[in-house]
mmCIF file of C-alpha atoms in Angstrom:
data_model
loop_
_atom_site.group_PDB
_atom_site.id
_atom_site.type_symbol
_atom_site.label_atom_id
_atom_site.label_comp_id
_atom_site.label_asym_id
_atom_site.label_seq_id
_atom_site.Cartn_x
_atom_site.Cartn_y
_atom_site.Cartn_z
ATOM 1 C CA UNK A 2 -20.571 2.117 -58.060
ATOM 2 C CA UNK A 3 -19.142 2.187 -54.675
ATOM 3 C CA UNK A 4 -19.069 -0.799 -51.818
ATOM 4 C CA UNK A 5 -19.557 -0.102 -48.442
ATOM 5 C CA UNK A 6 -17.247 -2.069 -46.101
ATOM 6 C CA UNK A 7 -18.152 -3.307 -42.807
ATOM 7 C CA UNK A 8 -15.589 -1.826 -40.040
ATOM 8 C CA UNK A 9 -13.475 -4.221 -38.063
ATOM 9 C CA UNK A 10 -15.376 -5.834 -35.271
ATOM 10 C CA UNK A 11 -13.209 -6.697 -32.221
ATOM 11 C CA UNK A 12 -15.337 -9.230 -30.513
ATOM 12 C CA UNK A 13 -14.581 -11.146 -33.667
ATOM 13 C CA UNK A 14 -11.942 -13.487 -32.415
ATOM 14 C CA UNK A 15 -11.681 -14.800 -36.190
ATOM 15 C CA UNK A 16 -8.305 -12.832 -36.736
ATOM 16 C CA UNK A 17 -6.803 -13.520 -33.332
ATOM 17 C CA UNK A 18 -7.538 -17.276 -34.088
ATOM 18 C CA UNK A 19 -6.058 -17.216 -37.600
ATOM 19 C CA UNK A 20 -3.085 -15.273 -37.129
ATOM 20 C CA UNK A 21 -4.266 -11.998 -38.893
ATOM 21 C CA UNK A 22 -4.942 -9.731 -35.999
ATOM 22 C CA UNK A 23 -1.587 -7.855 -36.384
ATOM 23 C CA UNK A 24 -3.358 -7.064 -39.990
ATOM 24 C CA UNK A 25 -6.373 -5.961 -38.455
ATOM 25 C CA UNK A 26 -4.691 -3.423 -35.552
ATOM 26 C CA UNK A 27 -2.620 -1.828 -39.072
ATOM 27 C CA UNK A 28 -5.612 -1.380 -40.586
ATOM 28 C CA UNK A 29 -6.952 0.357 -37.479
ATOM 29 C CA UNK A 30 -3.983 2.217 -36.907
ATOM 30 C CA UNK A 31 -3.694 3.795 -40.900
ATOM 31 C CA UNK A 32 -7.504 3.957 -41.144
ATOM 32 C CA UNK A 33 -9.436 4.316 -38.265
ATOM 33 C CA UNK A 34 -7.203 4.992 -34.854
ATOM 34 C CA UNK A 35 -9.997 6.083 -32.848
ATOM 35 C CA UNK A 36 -12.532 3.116 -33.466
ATOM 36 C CA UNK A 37 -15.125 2.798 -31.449
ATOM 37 C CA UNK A 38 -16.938 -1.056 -31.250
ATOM 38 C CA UNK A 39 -20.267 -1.933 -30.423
ATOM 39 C CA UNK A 40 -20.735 -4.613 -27.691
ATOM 40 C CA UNK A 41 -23.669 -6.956 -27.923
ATOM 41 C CA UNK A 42 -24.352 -7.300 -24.361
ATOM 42 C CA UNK A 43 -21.965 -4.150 -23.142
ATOM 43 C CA UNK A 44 -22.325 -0.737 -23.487
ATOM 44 C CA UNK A 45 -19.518 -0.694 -26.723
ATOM 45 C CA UNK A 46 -15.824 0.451 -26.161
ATOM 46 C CA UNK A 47 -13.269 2.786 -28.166
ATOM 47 C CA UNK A 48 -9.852 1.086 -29.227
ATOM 48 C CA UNK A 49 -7.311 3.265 -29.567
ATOM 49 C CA UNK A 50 -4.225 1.628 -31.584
ATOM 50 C CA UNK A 51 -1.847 4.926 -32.111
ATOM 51 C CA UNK A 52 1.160 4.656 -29.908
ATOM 52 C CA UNK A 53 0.569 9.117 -29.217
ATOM 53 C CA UNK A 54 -3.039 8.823 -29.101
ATOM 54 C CA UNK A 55 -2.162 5.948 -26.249
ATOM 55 C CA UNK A 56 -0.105 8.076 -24.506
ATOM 56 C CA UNK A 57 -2.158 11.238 -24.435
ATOM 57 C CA UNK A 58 -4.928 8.897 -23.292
ATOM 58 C CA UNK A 59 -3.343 7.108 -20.376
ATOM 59 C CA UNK A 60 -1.807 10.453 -19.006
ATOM 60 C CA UNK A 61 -5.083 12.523 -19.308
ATOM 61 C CA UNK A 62 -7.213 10.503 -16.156
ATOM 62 C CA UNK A 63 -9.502 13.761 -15.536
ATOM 63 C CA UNK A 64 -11.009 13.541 -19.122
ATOM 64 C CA UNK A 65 -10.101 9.613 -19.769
ATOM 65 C CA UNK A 66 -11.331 7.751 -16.569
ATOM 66 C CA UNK A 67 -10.752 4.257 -16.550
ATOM 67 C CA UNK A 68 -13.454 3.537 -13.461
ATOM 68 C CA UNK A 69 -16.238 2.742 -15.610
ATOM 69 C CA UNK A 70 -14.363 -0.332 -16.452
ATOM 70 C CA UNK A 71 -11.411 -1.372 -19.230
ATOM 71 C CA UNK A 72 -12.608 -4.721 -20.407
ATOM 72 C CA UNK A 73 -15.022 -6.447 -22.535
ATOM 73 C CA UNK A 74 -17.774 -6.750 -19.927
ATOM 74 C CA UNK A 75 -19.270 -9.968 -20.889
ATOM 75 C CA UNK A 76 -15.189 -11.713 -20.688
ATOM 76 C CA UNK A 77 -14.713 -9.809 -17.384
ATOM 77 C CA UNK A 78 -12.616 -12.101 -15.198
ATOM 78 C CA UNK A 79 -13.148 -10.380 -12.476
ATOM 79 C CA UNK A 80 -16.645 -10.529 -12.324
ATOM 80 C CA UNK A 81 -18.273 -7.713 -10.354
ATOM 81 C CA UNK A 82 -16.502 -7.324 -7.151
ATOM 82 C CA UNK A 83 -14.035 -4.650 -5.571
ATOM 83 C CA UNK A 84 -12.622 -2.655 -9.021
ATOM 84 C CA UNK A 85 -9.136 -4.044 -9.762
ATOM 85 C CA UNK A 86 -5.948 -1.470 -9.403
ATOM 86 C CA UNK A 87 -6.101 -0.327 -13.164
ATOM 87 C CA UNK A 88 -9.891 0.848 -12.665
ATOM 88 C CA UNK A 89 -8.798 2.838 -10.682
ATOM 89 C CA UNK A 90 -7.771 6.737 -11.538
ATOM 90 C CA UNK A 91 -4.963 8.706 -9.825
ATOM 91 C CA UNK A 92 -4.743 9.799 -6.983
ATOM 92 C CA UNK A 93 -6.656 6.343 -5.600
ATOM 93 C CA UNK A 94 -4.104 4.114 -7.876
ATOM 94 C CA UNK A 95 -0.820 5.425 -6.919
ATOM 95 C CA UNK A 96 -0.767 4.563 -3.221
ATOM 96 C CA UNK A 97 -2.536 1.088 -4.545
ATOM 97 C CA UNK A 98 0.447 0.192 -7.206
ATOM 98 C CA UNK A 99 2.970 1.497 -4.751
ATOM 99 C CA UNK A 100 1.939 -1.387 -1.869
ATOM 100 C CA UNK A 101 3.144 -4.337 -4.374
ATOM 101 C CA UNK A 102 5.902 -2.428 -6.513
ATOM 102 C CA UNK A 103 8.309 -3.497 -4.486
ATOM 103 C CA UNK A 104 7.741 -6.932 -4.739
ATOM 104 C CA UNK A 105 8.547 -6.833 -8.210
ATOM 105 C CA UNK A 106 11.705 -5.670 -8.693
ATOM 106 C CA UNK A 107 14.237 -7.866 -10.030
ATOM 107 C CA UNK A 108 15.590 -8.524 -6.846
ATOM 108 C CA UNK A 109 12.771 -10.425 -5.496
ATOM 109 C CA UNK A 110 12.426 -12.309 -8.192
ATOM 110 C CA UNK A 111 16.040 -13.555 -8.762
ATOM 111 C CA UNK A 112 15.322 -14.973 -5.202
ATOM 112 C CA UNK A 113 12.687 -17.431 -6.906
ATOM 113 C CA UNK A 114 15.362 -18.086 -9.460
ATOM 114 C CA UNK A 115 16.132 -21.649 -8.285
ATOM 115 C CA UNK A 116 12.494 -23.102 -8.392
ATOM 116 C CA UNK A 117 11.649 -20.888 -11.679
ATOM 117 C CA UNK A 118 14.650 -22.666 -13.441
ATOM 118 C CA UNK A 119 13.586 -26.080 -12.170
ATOM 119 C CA UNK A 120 10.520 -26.014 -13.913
ATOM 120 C CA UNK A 121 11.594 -24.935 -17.004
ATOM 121 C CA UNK A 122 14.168 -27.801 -16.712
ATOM 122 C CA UNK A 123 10.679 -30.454 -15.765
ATOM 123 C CA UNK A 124 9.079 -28.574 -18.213
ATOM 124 C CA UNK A 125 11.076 -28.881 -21.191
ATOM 125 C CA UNK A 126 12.477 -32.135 -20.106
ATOM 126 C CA UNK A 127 9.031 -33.639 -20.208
ATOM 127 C CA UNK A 128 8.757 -32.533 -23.214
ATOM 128 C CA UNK A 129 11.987 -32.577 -25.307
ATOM 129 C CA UNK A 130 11.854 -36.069 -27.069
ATOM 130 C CA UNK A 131 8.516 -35.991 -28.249
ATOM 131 C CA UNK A 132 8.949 -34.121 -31.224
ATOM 132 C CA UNK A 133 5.994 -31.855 -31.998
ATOM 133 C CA UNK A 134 4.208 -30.822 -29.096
ATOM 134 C CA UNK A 135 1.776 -27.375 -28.373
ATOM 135 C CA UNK A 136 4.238 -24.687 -26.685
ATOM 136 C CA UNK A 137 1.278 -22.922 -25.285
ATOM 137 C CA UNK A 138 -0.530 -25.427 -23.367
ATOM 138 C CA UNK A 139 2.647 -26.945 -22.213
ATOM 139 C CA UNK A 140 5.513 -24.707 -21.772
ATOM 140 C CA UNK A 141 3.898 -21.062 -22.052
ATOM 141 C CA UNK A 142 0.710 -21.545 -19.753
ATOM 142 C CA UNK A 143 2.328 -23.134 -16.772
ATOM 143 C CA UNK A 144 5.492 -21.298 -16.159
ATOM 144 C CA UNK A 145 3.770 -17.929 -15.830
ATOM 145 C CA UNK A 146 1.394 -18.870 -13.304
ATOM 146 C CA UNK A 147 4.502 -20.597 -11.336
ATOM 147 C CA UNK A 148 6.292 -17.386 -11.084
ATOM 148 C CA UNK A 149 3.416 -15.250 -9.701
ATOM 149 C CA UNK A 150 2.282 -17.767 -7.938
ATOM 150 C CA UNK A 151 5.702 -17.964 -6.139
ATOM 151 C CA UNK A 152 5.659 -13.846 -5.468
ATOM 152 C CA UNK A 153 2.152 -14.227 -4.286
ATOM 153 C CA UNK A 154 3.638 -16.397 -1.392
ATOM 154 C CA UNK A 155 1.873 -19.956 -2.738
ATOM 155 C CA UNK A 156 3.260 -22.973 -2.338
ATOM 156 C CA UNK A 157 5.147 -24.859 -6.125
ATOM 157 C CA UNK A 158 2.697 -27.736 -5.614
ATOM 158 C CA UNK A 159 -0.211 -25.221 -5.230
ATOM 159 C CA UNK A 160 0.575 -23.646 -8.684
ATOM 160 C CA UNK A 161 -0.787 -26.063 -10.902
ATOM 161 C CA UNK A 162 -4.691 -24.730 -9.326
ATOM 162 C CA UNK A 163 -3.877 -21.118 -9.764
ATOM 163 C CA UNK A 164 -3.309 -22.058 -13.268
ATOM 164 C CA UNK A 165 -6.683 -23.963 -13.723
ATOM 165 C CA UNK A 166 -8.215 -20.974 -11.687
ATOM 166 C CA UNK A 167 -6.981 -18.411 -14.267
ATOM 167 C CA UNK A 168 -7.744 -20.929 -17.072
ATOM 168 C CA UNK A 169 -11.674 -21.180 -15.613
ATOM 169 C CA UNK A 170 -12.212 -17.710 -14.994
ATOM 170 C CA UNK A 171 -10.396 -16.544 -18.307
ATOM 171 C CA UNK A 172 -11.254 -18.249 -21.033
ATOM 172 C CA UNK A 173 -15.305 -19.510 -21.996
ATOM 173 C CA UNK A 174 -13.188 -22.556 -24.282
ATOM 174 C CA UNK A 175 -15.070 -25.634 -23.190
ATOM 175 C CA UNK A 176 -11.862 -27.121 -22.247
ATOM 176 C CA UNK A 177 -12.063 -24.922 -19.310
ATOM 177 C CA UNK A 178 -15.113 -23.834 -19.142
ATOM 178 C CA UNK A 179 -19.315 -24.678 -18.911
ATOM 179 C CA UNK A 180 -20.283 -21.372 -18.967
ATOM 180 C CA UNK A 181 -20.427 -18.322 -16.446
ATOM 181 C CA UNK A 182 -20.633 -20.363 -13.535
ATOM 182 C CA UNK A 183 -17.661 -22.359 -14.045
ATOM 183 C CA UNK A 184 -16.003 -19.041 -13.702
ATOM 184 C CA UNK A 185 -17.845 -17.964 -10.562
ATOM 185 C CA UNK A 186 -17.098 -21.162 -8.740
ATOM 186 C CA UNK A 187 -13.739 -20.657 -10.123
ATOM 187 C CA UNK A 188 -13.034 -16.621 -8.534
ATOM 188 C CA UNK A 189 -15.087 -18.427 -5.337
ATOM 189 C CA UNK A 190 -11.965 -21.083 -4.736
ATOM 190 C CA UNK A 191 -9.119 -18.383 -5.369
ATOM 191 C CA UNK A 192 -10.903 -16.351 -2.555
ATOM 192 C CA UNK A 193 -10.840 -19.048 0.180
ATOM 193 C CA UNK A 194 -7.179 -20.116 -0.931
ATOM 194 C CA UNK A 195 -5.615 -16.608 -0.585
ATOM 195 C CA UNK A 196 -7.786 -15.663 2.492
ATOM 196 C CA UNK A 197 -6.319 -19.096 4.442
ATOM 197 C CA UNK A 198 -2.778 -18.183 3.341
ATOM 198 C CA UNK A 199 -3.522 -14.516 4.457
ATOM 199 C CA UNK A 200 -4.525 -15.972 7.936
ATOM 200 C CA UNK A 201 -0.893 -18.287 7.853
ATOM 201 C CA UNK A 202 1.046 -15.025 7.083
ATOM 202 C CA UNK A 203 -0.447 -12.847 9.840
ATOM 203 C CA UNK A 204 0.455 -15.787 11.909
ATOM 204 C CA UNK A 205 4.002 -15.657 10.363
ATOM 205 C CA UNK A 206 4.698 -13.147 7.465
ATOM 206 C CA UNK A 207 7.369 -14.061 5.222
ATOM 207 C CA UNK A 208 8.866 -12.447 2.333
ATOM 208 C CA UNK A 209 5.938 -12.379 -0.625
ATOM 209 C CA UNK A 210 2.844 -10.017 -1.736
ATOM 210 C CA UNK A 211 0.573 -11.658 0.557
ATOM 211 C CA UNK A 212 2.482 -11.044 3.263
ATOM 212 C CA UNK A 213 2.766 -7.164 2.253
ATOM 213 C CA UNK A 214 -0.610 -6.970 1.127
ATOM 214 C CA UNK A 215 -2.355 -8.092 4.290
ATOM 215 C CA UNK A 216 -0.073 -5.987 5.695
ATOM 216 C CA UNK A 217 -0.472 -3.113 3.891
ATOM 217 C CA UNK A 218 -2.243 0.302 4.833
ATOM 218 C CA UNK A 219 -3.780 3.574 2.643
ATOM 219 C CA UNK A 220 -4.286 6.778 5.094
ATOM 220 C CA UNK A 221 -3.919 4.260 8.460
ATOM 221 C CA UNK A 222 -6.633 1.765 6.938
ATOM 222 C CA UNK A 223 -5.931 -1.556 5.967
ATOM 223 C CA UNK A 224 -7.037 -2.874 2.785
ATOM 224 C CA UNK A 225 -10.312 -3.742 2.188
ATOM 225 C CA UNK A 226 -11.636 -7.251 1.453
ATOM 226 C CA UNK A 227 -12.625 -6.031 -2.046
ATOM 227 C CA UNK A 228 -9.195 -4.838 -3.024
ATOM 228 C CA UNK A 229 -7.440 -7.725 -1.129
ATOM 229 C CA UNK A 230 -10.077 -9.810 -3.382
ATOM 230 C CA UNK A 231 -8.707 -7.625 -6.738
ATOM 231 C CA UNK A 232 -5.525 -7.637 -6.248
ATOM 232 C CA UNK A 233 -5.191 -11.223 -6.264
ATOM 233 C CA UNK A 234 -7.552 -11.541 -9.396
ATOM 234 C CA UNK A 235 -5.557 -8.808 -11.706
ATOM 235 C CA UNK A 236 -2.333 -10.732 -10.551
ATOM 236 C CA UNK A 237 -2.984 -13.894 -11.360
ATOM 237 C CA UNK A 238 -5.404 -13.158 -14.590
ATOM 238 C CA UNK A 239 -3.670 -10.200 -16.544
ATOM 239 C CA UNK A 240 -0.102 -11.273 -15.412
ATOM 240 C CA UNK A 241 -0.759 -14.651 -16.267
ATOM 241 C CA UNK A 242 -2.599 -13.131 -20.191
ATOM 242 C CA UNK A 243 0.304 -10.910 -20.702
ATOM 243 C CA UNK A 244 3.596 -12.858 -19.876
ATOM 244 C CA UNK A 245 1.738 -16.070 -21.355
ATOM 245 C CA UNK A 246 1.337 -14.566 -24.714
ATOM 246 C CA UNK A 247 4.897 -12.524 -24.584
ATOM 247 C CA UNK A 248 6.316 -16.467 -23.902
ATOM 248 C CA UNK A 249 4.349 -17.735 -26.785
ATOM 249 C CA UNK A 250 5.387 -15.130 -29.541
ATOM 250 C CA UNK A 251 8.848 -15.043 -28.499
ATOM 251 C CA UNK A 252 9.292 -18.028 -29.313
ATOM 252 C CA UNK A 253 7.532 -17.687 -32.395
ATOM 253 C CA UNK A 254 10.009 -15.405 -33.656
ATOM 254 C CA UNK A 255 13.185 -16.541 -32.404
ATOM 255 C CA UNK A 256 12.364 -20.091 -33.848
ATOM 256 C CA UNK A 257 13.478 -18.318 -37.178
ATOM 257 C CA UNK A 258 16.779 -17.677 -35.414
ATOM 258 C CA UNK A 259 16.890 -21.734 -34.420
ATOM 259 C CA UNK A 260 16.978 -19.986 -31.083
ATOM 260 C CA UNK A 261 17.104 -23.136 -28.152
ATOM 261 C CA UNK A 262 13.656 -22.949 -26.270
ATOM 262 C CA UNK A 263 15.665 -22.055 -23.125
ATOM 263 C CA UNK A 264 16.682 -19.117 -23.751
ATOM 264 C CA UNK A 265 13.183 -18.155 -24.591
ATOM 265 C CA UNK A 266 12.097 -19.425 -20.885
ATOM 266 C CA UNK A 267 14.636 -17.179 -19.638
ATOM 267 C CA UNK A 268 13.001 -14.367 -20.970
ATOM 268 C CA UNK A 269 11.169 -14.147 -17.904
ATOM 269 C CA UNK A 270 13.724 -13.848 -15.550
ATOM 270 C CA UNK A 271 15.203 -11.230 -17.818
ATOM 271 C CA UNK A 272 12.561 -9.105 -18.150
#
């Protein structure tokens, strides 16, 4: 007698919230490397976990486009504006990554060195006698957003709203969030912020990505609202997801080494 077994469903966030996902992505990658998941209220999306099949994938745009959209479309941060720079297929997203790559070199941001340090001192200082305490929500959700909020050009004391920005239009946990509007008003608020600092740094451009982005023109145009709009968004949302997480499991695993939380910190100025 044989048993059919249901195949993994990815909008399940059961084994991301109990630890077992890295389970789940083996099992995809032994059994099933080209899966393909249905979407409730999408259209359904393929996840491909094989580090080749990647590969071939992201360097095959002409049969692989990624302008109908790379996200869950019902936990789309972005909501339904200009498409962000990785929608976009070559040759469109070359010149587009190319306007802010310079920005992020190492050099630029070892000149933010001095604030990014500071707040991983107020940070862990804050923190340091109280025994247990929840890395994430302390440590590893603020200090991303302070470094790209820095190379965006924002003020430190601004930082702490980028980071409740990103939280609103990121997450649907009711600590952040009543429901698709909260993350509406939420990608409304970033929009007005960056287009008054845009307006200070045509006055007076300094050395950040608003500065070069406002700046910044594709075959003699400037950017458009909508990709001005984007860039912003995919900055501050995926940046934020990425580094965030990278933070959180670092520490994770060096914690076995009785690593000191500091040098975990510094991860992102070493990265």
């Amino acid at each position: 007698m044989s048993t059919s077994v249901s195949p993994p469903d990815l909008m399940d966030l059961a084994p991301f919230e109990d630890g077992t996902d890295e389970e789940l992505f083996a099992h995809l990658r032994d059994h099933d490397p080209l899966h393909w998941n249905a979407e409730p209220d999408g259209p359904g999306f393929w996840s491909v976990t094989r580090h080749a099949d990647v590969k071939t994938v992201a360097g095959d745009a002409a049969s692989f486009t990624v302008t109908e959209g790379t996200q869950i479309v019902s936990r789309r941060a972005e909501g339904e504006g200009a498409r962000s720079i990785h929608h976009v297929d070559p040759p469109e997203h070359g010149p587009l990554r190319r306007i802010a790559a310079s920005q992020m070199r190492m050099t630029q941001v070892k000149k933010l060195e001095a604030d990014i340090l500071a707040v991983i001192d107020e940070l862990l200082d804050e923190h340091l006698g109280a025994g247990e305490f929840d890395l994430v929500a302390k440590i590893s959700s603020q200090l991303p957003l302070v470094m790209i909020g820095r190379l965006l050009g924002a003020p430190l004391e601004d930082c702490p709203h980028l980071l409740r920005w990103t939280n609103q239009m990121a997450s649907e946990d009711p600590d952040y969030s009543e429901g698709p509007e909260t993350a509406v008003r939420a990608r409304d608020e970033v929009f007005a912020y960056f287009r008054e600092l845009e307006q200070q740094r045509r006055a007076c451009p300094a050395d950040d990505l608003v500065s070069v982005l406002t700046a910044a023109e594709i075959e003699g145009q400037p950017l458009s609202r909508g990709y001005l709009d984007a860039y912003y968004l995919i900055l501050m949302v995926a940046g934020n997801e990425t580094t965030r997480n990278l933070l959180s499991r670092s520490e994770e695993h060096t914690s076995e080494l009785q690593s000191p939380m500091y040098l975990v910190c510094r991860l992102l100025l070493e990265k």
